Tab-separated table of C-alpha atoms and ligand atoms in Angstrom:
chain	number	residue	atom	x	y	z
A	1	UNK	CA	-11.500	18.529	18.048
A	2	UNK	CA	-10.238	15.218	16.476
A	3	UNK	CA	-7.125	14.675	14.606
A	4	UNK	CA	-7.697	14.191	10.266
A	5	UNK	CA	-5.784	10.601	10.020
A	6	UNK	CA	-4.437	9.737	6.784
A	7	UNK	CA	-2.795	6.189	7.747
A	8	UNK	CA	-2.055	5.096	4.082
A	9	UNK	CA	0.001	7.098	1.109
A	10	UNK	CA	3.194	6.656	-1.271
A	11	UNK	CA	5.950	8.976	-2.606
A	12	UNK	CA	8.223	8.274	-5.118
A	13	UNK	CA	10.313	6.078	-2.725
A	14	UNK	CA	7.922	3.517	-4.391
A	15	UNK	CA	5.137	4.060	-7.372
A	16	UNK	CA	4.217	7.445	-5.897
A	17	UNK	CA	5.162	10.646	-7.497
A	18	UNK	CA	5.978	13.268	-5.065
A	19	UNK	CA	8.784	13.363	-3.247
A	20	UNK	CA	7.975	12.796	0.723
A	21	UNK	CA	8.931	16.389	1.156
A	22	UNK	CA	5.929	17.133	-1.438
A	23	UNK	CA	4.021	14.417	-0.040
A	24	UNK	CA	3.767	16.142	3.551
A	25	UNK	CA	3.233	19.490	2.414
A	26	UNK	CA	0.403	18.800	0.665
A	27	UNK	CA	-0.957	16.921	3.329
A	28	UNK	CA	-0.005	19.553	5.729
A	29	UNK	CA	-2.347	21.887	3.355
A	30	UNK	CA	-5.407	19.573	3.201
A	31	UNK	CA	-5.524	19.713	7.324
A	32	UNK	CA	-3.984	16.270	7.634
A	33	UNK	CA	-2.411	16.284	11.272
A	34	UNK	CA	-1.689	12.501	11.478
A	35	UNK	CA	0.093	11.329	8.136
A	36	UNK	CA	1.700	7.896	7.555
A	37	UNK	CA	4.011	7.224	4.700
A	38	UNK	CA	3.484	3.455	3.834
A	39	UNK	CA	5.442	3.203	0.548
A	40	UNK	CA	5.640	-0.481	-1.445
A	41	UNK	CA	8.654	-2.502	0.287
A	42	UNK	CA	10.404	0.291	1.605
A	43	UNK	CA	11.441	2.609	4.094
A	44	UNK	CA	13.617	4.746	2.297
A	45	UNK	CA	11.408	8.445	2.534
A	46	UNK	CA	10.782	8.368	6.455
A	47	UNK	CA	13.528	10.047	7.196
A	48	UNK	CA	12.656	12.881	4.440
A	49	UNK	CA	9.036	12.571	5.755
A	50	UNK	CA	9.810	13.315	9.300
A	51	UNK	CA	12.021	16.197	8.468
A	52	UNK	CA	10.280	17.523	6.279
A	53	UNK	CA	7.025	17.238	8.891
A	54	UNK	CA	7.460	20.163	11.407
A	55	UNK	CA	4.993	20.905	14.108
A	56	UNK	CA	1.756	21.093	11.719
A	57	UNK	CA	1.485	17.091	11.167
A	58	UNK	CA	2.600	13.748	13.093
A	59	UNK	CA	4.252	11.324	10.684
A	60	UNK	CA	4.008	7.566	11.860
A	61	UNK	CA	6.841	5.321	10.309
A	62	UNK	CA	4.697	3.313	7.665
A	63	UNK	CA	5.071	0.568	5.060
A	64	UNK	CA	2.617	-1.522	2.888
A	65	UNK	CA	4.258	-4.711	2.557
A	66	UNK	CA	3.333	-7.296	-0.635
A	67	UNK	CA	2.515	-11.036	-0.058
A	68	UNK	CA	0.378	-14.195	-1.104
A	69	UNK	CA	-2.520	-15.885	0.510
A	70	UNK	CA	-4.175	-18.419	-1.571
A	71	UNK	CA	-2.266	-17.814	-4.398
A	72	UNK	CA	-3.906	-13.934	-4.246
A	73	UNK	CA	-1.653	-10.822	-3.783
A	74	UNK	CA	-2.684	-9.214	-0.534
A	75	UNK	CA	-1.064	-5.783	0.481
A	76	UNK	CA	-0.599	-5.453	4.480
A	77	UNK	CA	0.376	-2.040	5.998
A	78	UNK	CA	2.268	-1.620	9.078
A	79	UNK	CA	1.742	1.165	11.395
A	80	UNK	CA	4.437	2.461	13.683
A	81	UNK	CA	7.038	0.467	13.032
A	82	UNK	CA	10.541	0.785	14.506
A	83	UNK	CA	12.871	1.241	11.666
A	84	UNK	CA	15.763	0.466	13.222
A	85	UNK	CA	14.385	-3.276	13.325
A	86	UNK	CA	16.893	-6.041	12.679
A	87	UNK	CA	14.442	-8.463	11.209
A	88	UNK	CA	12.458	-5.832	9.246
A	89	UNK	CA	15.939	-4.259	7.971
A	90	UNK	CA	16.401	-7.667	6.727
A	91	UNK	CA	13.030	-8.769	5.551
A	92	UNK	CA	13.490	-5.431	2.978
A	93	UNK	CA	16.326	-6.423	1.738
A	94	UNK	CA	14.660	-9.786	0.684
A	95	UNK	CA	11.388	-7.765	-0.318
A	96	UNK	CA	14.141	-5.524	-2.655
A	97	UNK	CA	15.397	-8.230	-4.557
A	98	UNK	CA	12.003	-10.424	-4.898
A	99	UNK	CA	11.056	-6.712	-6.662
A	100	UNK	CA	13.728	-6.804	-8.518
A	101	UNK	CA	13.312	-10.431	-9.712
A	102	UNK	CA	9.854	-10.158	-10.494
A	103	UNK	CA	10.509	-6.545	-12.475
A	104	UNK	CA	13.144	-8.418	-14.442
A	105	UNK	CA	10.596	-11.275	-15.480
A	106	UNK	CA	7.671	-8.663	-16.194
A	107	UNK	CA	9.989	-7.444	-18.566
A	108	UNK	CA	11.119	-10.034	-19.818
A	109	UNK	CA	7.601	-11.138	-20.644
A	110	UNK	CA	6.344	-7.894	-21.757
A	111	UNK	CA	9.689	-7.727	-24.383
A	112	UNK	CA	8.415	-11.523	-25.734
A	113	UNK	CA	5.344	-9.694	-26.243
A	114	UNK	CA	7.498	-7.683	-28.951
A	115	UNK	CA	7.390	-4.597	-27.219
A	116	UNK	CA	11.291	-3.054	-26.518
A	117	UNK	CA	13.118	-1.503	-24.318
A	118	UNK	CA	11.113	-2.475	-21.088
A	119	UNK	CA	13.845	-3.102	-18.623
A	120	UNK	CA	16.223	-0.082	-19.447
A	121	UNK	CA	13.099	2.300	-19.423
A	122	UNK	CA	11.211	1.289	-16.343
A	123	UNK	CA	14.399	1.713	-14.684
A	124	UNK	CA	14.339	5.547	-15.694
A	125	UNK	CA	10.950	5.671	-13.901
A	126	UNK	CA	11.840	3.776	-10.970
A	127	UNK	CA	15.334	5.941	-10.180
A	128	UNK	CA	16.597	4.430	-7.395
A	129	UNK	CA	13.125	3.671	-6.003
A	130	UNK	CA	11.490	0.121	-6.181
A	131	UNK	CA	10.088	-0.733	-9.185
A	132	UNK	CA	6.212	-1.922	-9.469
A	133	UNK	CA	4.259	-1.947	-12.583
A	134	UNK	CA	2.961	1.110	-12.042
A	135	UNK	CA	6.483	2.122	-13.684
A	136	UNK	CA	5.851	-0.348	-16.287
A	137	UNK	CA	2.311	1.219	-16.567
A	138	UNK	CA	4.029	4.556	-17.514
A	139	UNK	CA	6.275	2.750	-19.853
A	140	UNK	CA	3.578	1.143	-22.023
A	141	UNK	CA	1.527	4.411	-22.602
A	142	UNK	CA	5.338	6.526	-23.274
A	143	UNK	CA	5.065	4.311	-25.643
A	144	UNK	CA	1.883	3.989	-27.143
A	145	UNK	CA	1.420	0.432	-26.168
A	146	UNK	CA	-1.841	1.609	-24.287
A	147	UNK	CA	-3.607	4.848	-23.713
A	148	UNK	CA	-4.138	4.756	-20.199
A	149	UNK	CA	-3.109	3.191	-17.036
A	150	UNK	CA	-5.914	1.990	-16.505
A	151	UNK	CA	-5.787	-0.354	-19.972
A	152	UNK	CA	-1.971	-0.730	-18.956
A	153	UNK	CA	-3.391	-2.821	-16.009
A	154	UNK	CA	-6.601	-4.511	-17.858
A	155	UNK	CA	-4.756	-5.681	-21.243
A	156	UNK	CA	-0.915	-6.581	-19.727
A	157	UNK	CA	-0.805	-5.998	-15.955
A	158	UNK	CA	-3.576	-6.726	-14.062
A	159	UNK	CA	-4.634	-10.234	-12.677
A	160	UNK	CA	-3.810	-12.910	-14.848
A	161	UNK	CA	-2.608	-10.737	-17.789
A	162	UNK	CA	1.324	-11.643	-18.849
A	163	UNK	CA	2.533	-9.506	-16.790
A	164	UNK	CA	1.326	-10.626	-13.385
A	165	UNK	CA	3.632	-12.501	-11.295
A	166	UNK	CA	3.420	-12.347	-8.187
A	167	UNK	CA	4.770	-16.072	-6.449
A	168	UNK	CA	8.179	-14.132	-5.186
A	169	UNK	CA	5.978	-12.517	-2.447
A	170	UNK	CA	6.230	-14.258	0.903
A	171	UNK	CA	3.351	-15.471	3.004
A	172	UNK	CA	0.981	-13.617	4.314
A	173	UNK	CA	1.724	-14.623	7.642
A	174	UNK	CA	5.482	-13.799	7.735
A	175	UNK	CA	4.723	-10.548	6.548
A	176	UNK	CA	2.446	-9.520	9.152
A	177	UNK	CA	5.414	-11.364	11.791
A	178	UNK	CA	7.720	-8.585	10.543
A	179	UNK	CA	5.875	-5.816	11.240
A	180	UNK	CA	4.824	-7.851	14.856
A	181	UNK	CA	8.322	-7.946	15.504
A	182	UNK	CA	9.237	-4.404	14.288
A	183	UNK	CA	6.509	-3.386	17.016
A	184	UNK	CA	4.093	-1.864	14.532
A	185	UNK	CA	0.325	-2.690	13.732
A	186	UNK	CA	-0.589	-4.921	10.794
A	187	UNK	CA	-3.532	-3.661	9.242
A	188	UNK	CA	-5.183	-5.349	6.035
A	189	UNK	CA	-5.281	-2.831	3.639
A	190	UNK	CA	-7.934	-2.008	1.067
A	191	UNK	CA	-10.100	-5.035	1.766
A	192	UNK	CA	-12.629	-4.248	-0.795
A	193	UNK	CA	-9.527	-3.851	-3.846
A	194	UNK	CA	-9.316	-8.004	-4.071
A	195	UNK	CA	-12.717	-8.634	-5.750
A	196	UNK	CA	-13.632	-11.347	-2.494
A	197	UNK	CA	-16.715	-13.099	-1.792
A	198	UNK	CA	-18.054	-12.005	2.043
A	199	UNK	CA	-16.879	-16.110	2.530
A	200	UNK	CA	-13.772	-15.269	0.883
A	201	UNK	CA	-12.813	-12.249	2.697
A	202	UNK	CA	-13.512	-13.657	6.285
A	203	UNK	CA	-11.594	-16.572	5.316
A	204	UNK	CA	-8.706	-14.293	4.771
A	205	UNK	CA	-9.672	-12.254	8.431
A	206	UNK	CA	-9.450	-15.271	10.273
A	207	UNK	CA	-5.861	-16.359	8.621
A	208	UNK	CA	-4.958	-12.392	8.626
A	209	UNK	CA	-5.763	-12.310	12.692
A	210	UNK	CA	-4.538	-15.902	13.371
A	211	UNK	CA	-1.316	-15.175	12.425
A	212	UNK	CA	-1.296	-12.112	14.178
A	213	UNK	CA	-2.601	-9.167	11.889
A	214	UNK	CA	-5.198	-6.385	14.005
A	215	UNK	CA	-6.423	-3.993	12.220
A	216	UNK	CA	-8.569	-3.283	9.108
A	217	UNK	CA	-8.156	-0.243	6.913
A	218	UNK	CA	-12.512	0.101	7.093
A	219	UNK	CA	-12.131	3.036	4.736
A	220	UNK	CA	-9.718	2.957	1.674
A	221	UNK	CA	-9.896	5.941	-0.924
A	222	UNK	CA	-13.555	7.437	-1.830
A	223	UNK	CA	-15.679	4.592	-1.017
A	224	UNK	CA	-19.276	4.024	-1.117
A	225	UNK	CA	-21.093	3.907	2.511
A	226	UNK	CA	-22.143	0.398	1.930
A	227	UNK	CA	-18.785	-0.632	1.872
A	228	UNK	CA	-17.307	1.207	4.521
A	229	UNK	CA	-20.483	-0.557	6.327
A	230	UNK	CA	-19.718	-4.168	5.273
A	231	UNK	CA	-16.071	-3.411	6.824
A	232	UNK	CA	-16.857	-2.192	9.429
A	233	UNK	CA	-19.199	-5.733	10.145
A	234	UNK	CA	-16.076	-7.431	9.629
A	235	UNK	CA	-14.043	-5.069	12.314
A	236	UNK	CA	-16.426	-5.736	14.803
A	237	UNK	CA	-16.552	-9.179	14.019
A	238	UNK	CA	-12.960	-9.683	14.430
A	239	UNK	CA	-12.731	-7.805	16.935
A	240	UNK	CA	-10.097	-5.465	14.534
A	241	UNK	CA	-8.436	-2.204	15.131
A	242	UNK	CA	-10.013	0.366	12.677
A	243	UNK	CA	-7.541	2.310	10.542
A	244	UNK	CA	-8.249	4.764	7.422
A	245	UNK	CA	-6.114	5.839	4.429
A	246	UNK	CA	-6.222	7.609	1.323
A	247	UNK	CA	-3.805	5.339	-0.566
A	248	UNK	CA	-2.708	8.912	-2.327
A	249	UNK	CA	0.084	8.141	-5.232
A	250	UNK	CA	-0.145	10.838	-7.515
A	251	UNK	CA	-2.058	14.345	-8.068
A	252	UNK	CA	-2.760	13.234	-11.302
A	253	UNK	CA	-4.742	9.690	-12.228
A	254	UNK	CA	-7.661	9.693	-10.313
A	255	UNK	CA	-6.452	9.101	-6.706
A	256	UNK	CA	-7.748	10.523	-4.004
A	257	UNK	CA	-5.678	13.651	-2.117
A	258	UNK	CA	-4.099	12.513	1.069
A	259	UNK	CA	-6.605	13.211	3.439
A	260	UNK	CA	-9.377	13.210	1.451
A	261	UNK	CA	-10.884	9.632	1.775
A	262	UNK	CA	-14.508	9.177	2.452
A	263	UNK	CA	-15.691	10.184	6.392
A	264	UNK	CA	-14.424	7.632	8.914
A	265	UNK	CA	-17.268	6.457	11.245
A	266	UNK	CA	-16.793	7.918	14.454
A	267	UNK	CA	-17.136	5.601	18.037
A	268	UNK	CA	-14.846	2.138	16.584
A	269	UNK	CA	-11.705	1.546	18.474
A	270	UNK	CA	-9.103	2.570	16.230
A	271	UNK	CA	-5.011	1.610	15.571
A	272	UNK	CA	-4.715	5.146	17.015
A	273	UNK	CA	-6.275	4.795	19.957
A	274	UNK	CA	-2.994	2.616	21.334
A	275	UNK	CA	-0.669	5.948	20.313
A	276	UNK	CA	0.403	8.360	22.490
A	277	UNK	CA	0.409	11.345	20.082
A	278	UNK	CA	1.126	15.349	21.077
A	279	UNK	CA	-2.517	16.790	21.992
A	280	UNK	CA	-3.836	19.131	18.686
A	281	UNK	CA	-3.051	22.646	20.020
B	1	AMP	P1	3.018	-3.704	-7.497
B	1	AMP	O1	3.212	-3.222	-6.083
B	1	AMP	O2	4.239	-3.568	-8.322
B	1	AMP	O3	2.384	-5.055	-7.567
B	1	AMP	O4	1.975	-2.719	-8.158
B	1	AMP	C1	0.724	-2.514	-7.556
B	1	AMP	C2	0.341	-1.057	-7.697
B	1	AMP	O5	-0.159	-0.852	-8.999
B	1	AMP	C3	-0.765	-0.613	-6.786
B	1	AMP	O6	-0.279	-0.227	-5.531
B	1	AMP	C4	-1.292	0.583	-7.524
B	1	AMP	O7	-0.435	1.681	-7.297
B	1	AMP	C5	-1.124	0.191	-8.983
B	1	AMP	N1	-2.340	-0.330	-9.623
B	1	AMP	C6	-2.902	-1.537	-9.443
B	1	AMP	N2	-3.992	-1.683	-10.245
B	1	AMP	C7	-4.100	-0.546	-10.958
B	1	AMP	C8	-5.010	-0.067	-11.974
B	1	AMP	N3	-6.022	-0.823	-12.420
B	1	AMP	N4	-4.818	1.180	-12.464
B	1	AMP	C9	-3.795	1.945	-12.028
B	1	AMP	N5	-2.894	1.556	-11.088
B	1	AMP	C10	-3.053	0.330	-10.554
B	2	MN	MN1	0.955	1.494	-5.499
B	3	MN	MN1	-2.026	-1.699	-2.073
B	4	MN	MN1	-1.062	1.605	-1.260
């Protein structure tokens, strides 16, 4: 029997809602036996995660770190990371306050806007996780800015809208050297989210592997088959380690459960395949 791999979800250490501890036990209940927590920017719920794990499901340290190619936000997960890292320890810290910077100029941009009380009320959301507009998201339809996330993102979040800003996030390429030197796998994650032309998105493969990414997340979410396909032509053609991930934040909002992304092709070499993991009992 094979393992159910769910490489990609967030708790409320970043713009998730559940706790880790509720993450993994609703993973453990949808069959997941190999669960990654790759929160925004941090580390912070692995240790929960892991205790919270048991015997029923294998967590692998995750993270889905934020940076810029081409003037584009591109998200880049690492896989089995060591946490104890020096330069990833670091990196965060840096990662922590570019957050923090940016948060402060979303608000700022969203109060100009004539809309009040941004900064002290995504901080409510946020506790002491990271902030991302997701919290800001909430904040606008408390509010009755908007009526939906969704319209959150399209009218004052989303690209190009006020409150997009996004040049604190480093290079592409020195995020990917983090999680090289933290020993993890880099994967590209959710290649079809940026809205890329085929020329586009190999342009970014070849950059992504040149500076030493290796795997592809070739499922993301539900997805449609032709996708998954076109992915999985750009794998092969890269000669990329396949991963899959639900990209689970919240039970609520549309996302998918963790575990519950679209079939994974069977037969492509996989990030996993390079793991020694306990055999399924
Ligand atoms: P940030 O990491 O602060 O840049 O925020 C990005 C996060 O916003 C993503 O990881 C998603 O959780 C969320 N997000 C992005 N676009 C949308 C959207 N259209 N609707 C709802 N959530 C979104
Ligand atoms: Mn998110
Ligand atoms: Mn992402
Ligand atoms: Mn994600």
């Amino acid at each position: 029997m094979s393992y159910l791999y769910d490489l990609h979800t967030h708790s409320d250490c970043s713009d998730g809602q559940l706790s880790p501890t509720e993450l993994v036990t609703l993973a453990k209940s949808n069959k997941v036996d190999v669960l990654a927590l790759t929160d925004h920017d941090t580390i912070a719920g692995l240790a929960e995660a892991k205790a919270a794990a048991g015997d029923d499901v294998h967590i692998i340290n995750g993270i889905e770190l934020s940076s810029v190619w081409n003037g584009r936000n591109i998200h880049v997960v690492g896989l089995n990371i060591n946490v104890e890292s020096e330069t990833l320890t670091s990196a965060l810290e840096e990662q922590a306050q570019s957050r923090l910077d940016r948060a402060k100029m979303i608000a700022e941009r969203l109060e100009k806007t004539g809309i009040k009380g941004v900064w002290e009320g995504v901080q409510c959301y946020a506790k002491d996780g990271n902030i991302g507009r997701p919290h800001f998201a909430q904040y606008l339809v408390d509010t009755d800015c908007v009526t939906s996330f969704a319209q959150a993102f399209k009218r004052y979040l989303g690209t190009g809208k006020i409150g997009d800003v996004k040049q604190q996030w480093p290079e592409l390429e020195k995020v990917i050297s983090w999680i090289n030197e933290a020993g993890g796998v880099a994967v590209l994650a959710h290649p079809d989210k940026y809205d890329m032309t085929r020329t586009k998105l190999y342009n970014l493969l070849q950059d992504f592997v040149d500076a030493g990414g290796r795997g592809i997340e070739i499922v993301s979410g539900k997805q449609e088959a032709g996708v998954t396909c076109k992915l999985i032509r750009a794998a092969l053609d890269f000669s990329l380690l396949v991963s899959c991930g639900s990209d689970f934040h919240s039970p609520e909002g549309g996302w998918q459960l963790p575990g519950k992304m679209s079939d994974i092709p069977q037969g492509y070499k996989a990030v996993w395949d390079e793991w020694d993991l306990p055999l399924k009992g």
